[in-house]
């Protein structure tokens, strides 16, 4: 299931690939690192901007800047007090993806931040160390707002992550990588203008940006580096590796550290998923981070130059503390059929998202077992990713077998190719209210592949 299936995947790219073949002398600069923001009050201004890239300039959106946003960083136990100012001429929302938050502050489609107004969510961080993120979630507009640049990382630290002997210096040996494909037009800009096939297959790009930059350079001393990877694309499923073919160690998934680290030379991230990896760079070499888009092309996304300077090497931990969600005998079972019923009709259990319909209710302080199935046939054979708000869940099985070790840790988003069936265990604690579940391929989500549940 974590290998790419060889499926005919019709990619209808509008326009051609207009990015000049890049040699070693591209004008690209150093990898930008989003600044850290934290403390007692966090201010985020949602604003319009312009992103300059080697191919041209694009009209974009950002938090406190032209494109993307700062990395929010808080500790478990701290209060997140966030003042968002929407300076746009249109409504939006901001959702805290992967965070356990009160429903009223979840930032889903019901918590609209009107054009020109403020929103002040306030909640206590009560979950383990993890790499999470934030992005808009306005009904029918999520894809466009994220595409234009509204996204940022949200890092949580705790005593356990402090105690680990792993790279921790943000931007130095602990490096955030937000990967996003974008479709550049003939004029060198990107914009969000989907045609009906783009809804079916996702708004797939013809170049991949890292932290909002095109083929940037990362200069490293010899040593061990930690990368926090987010697939921030709208719909592209990405397979990530190094051009050298070197192996690395995966230490964390969506919601925090894995029970056992995983040694591999490639990982797949569907939109919204995160992994943290440790990679050793020994000797002077040039390598790059390679991104292969499912059904699309392969890109050398980030150039990595290793200098002769001796940095620090770390042993890669073999296991971590992780408390899985274990169903009990009272656990309610539910099933979710993700189904494409024709062009633009994306359903879960036969229904499209309706703001006025609560799809089901469940009890606070209960555990449940959900079975999710991608019911895909023929032309409707497309991947989906299933995301649940408020909780980190445990994957019990994939197609009847125990999950791959990469899916054995805390998750909030899972990838399902056509025909796949995934069983997850969830625990709903502390908060009541209305939360979303949906496909995280944003074109599918906006086309209705979403529902809402009420915790009572
Ligand atoms: Cu989908």
PDB file of C-alpha atoms in Angstrom, residues 82-186:
ATOM      1  CA  UNK A  82      -3.547  33.562  18.515  1.00  0.00           C
ATOM      2  CA  UNK A  83      -4.838  36.821  17.080  1.00  0.00           C
ATOM      3  CA  UNK A  84      -5.609  36.489  13.416  1.00  0.00           C
ATOM      4  CA  UNK A  85      -6.333  39.553  11.368  1.00  0.00           C
ATOM      5  CA  UNK A  86      -7.938  38.965   7.996  1.00  0.00           C
ATOM      6  CA  UNK A  87      -6.825  41.921   5.885  1.00  0.00           C
ATOM      7  CA  UNK A  88      -8.205  40.352   2.699  1.00  0.00           C
ATOM      8  CA  UNK A  89     -11.301  41.518   0.862  1.00  0.00           C
ATOM      9  CA  UNK A  90     -12.752  38.026   1.237  1.00  0.00           C
ATOM     10  CA  UNK A  91     -13.658  35.614   4.045  1.00  0.00           C
ATOM     11  CA  UNK A  92     -11.435  32.733   5.085  1.00  0.00           C
ATOM     12  CA  UNK A  93     -10.777  30.457   8.076  1.00  0.00           C
ATOM     13  CA  UNK A  94      -7.651  29.030   9.703  1.00  0.00           C
ATOM     14  CA  UNK A  95      -7.635  25.409  10.837  1.00  0.00           C
ATOM     15  CA  UNK A  96      -5.000  23.873  13.139  1.00  0.00           C
ATOM     16  CA  UNK A  97      -4.304  20.608  11.331  1.00  0.00           C
ATOM     17  CA  UNK A  98      -3.447  17.789  13.733  1.00  0.00           C
ATOM     18  CA  UNK A  99      -4.133  19.805  16.871  1.00  0.00           C
ATOM     19  CA  UNK A 100      -6.443  18.728  19.645  1.00  0.00           C
ATOM     20  CA  UNK A 101      -8.506  21.915  20.084  1.00  0.00           C
ATOM     21  CA  UNK A 102     -11.967  22.980  21.300  1.00  0.00           C
ATOM     22  CA  UNK A 103     -14.437  22.754  18.399  1.00  0.00           C
ATOM     23  CA  UNK A 104     -15.137  26.510  18.477  1.00  0.00           C
ATOM     24  CA  UNK A 105     -11.439  27.164  17.787  1.00  0.00           C
ATOM     25  CA  UNK A 106     -10.863  24.376  15.268  1.00  0.00           C
ATOM     26  CA  UNK A 107     -10.985  26.807  12.360  1.00  0.00           C
ATOM     27  CA  UNK A 108     -13.195  24.633  10.183  1.00  0.00           C
ATOM     28  CA  UNK A 109     -15.863  25.914   7.794  1.00  0.00           C
ATOM     29  CA  UNK A 110     -18.059  27.175  10.664  1.00  0.00           C
ATOM     30  CA  UNK A 111     -15.438  29.537  12.130  1.00  0.00           C
ATOM     31  CA  UNK A 112     -15.377  32.079   9.329  1.00  0.00           C
ATOM     32  CA  UNK A 113     -13.065  35.072   9.700  1.00  0.00           C
ATOM     33  CA  UNK A 114     -14.914  37.747   7.766  1.00  0.00           C
ATOM     34  CA  UNK A 115     -13.063  40.064   5.404  1.00  0.00           C
ATOM     35  CA  UNK A 116     -11.419  42.790   7.461  1.00  0.00           C
ATOM     36  CA  UNK A 117     -12.138  41.204  10.826  1.00  0.00           C
ATOM     37  CA  UNK A 118     -10.244  39.371  13.590  1.00  0.00           C
ATOM     38  CA  UNK A 119     -10.432  35.958  15.231  1.00  0.00           C
ATOM     39  CA  UNK A 120      -8.853  35.051  18.534  1.00  0.00           C
ATOM     40  CA  UNK A 121      -8.679  31.305  19.198  1.00  0.00           C
ATOM     41  CA  UNK A 122      -7.291  30.402  22.612  1.00  0.00           C
ATOM     42  CA  UNK A 123      -6.560  26.863  23.733  1.00  0.00           C
ATOM     43  CA  UNK A 124      -4.100  24.884  25.827  1.00  0.00           C
ATOM     44  CA  UNK A 125      -1.620  22.644  24.041  1.00  0.00           C
ATOM     45  CA  UNK A 126      -2.277  19.207  25.505  1.00  0.00           C
ATOM     46  CA  UNK A 127      -0.677  16.756  23.120  1.00  0.00           C
ATOM     47  CA  UNK A 128       2.803  15.298  22.596  1.00  0.00           C
ATOM     48  CA  UNK A 129       5.607  16.875  20.571  1.00  0.00           C
ATOM     49  CA  UNK A 130       4.817  16.888  16.863  1.00  0.00           C
ATOM     50  CA  UNK A 131       5.101  18.704  13.556  1.00  0.00           C
ATOM     51  CA  UNK A 132       1.629  20.014  12.716  1.00  0.00           C
ATOM     52  CA  UNK A 133       0.428  22.795  10.430  1.00  0.00           C
ATOM     53  CA  UNK A 134      -2.222  25.425   9.825  1.00  0.00           C
ATOM     54  CA  UNK A 135      -4.170  26.441   6.738  1.00  0.00           C
ATOM     55  CA  UNK A 136      -7.594  27.807   5.672  1.00  0.00           C
ATOM     56  CA  UNK A 137     -10.662  25.576   5.627  1.00  0.00           C
ATOM     57  CA  UNK A 138     -13.437  27.754   4.187  1.00  0.00           C
ATOM     58  CA  UNK A 139     -16.318  25.844   2.636  1.00  0.00           C
ATOM     59  CA  UNK A 140     -15.642  25.480  -1.091  1.00  0.00           C
ATOM     60  CA  UNK A 141     -12.557  27.724  -0.943  1.00  0.00           C
ATOM     61  CA  UNK A 142      -9.974  25.668   0.927  1.00  0.00           C
ATOM     62  CA  UNK A 143      -8.131  24.578  -2.211  1.00  0.00           C
ATOM     63  CA  UNK A 144      -7.814  28.093  -3.590  1.00  0.00           C
ATOM     64  CA  UNK A 145      -6.710  29.722  -0.338  1.00  0.00           C
ATOM     65  CA  UNK A 146      -4.099  27.070   0.415  1.00  0.00           C
ATOM     66  CA  UNK A 147      -2.884  27.121  -3.180  1.00  0.00           C
ATOM     67  CA  UNK A 148      -2.370  30.874  -3.123  1.00  0.00           C
ATOM     68  CA  UNK A 149      -0.047  30.475  -0.132  1.00  0.00           C
ATOM     69  CA  UNK A 150      -1.896  30.283   3.159  1.00  0.00           C
ATOM     70  CA  UNK A 151      -0.094  27.571   5.143  1.00  0.00           C
ATOM     71  CA  UNK A 152       2.450  27.324   7.930  1.00  0.00           C
ATOM     72  CA  UNK A 153       3.967  24.821  10.318  1.00  0.00           C
ATOM     73  CA  UNK A 154       2.947  24.406  13.969  1.00  0.00           C
ATOM     74  CA  UNK A 155       5.614  22.673  16.060  1.00  0.00           C
ATOM     75  CA  UNK A 156       4.938  21.367  19.550  1.00  0.00           C
ATOM     76  CA  UNK A 157       7.761  20.538  21.969  1.00  0.00           C
ATOM     77  CA  UNK A 158       7.554  18.657  25.256  1.00  0.00           C
ATOM     78  CA  UNK A 159       9.842  17.237  27.945  1.00  0.00           C
ATOM     79  CA  UNK A 160      10.151  13.976  26.066  1.00  0.00           C
ATOM     80  CA  UNK A 161      11.289  15.606  22.818  1.00  0.00           C
ATOM     81  CA  UNK A 162      13.708  17.770  24.888  1.00  0.00           C
ATOM     82  CA  UNK A 163      15.224  14.617  26.358  1.00  0.00           C
ATOM     83  CA  UNK A 164      15.969  12.962  23.019  1.00  0.00           C
ATOM     84  CA  UNK A 165      19.473  13.084  21.612  1.00  0.00           C
ATOM     85  CA  UNK A 166      18.504  14.214  18.099  1.00  0.00           C
ATOM     86  CA  UNK A 167      19.134  17.404  16.106  1.00  0.00           C
ATOM     87  CA  UNK A 168      17.022  20.247  17.534  1.00  0.00           C
ATOM     88  CA  UNK A 169      18.432  23.516  16.287  1.00  0.00           C
ATOM     89  CA  UNK A 170      15.687  24.926  14.080  1.00  0.00           C
ATOM     90  CA  UNK A 171      16.901  25.992  10.664  1.00  0.00           C
ATOM     91  CA  UNK A 172      20.425  24.723  11.392  1.00  0.00           C
ATOM     92  CA  UNK A 173      20.255  20.956  11.871  1.00  0.00           C
ATOM     93  CA  UNK A 174      16.474  20.676  12.300  1.00  0.00           C
ATOM     94  CA  UNK A 175      15.095  21.840   8.995  1.00  0.00           C
ATOM     95  CA  UNK A 176      11.450  22.371   8.025  1.00  0.00           C
ATOM     96  CA  UNK A 177      10.539  21.503   4.430  1.00  0.00           C
ATOM     97  CA  UNK A 178       7.114  22.497   3.119  1.00  0.00           C
ATOM     98  CA  UNK A 179       6.718  20.826  -0.262  1.00  0.00           C
ATOM     99  CA  UNK A 180       4.087  22.163  -2.661  1.00  0.00           C
ATOM    100  CA  UNK A 181       3.654  21.608  -6.355  1.00  0.00           C
ATOM    101  CA  UNK A 182       2.461  24.564  -8.373  1.00  0.00           C
ATOM    102  CA  UNK A 183       1.328  24.856 -11.989  1.00  0.00           C
ATOM    103  CA  UNK A 184       3.193  27.622 -13.761  1.00  0.00           C
ATOM    104  CA  UNK A 185       1.506  29.217 -16.740  1.00  0.00           C
ATOM    105  CA  UNK A 186       3.159  30.601 -19.871  1.00  0.00           C
TER     106      UNK A 186
END
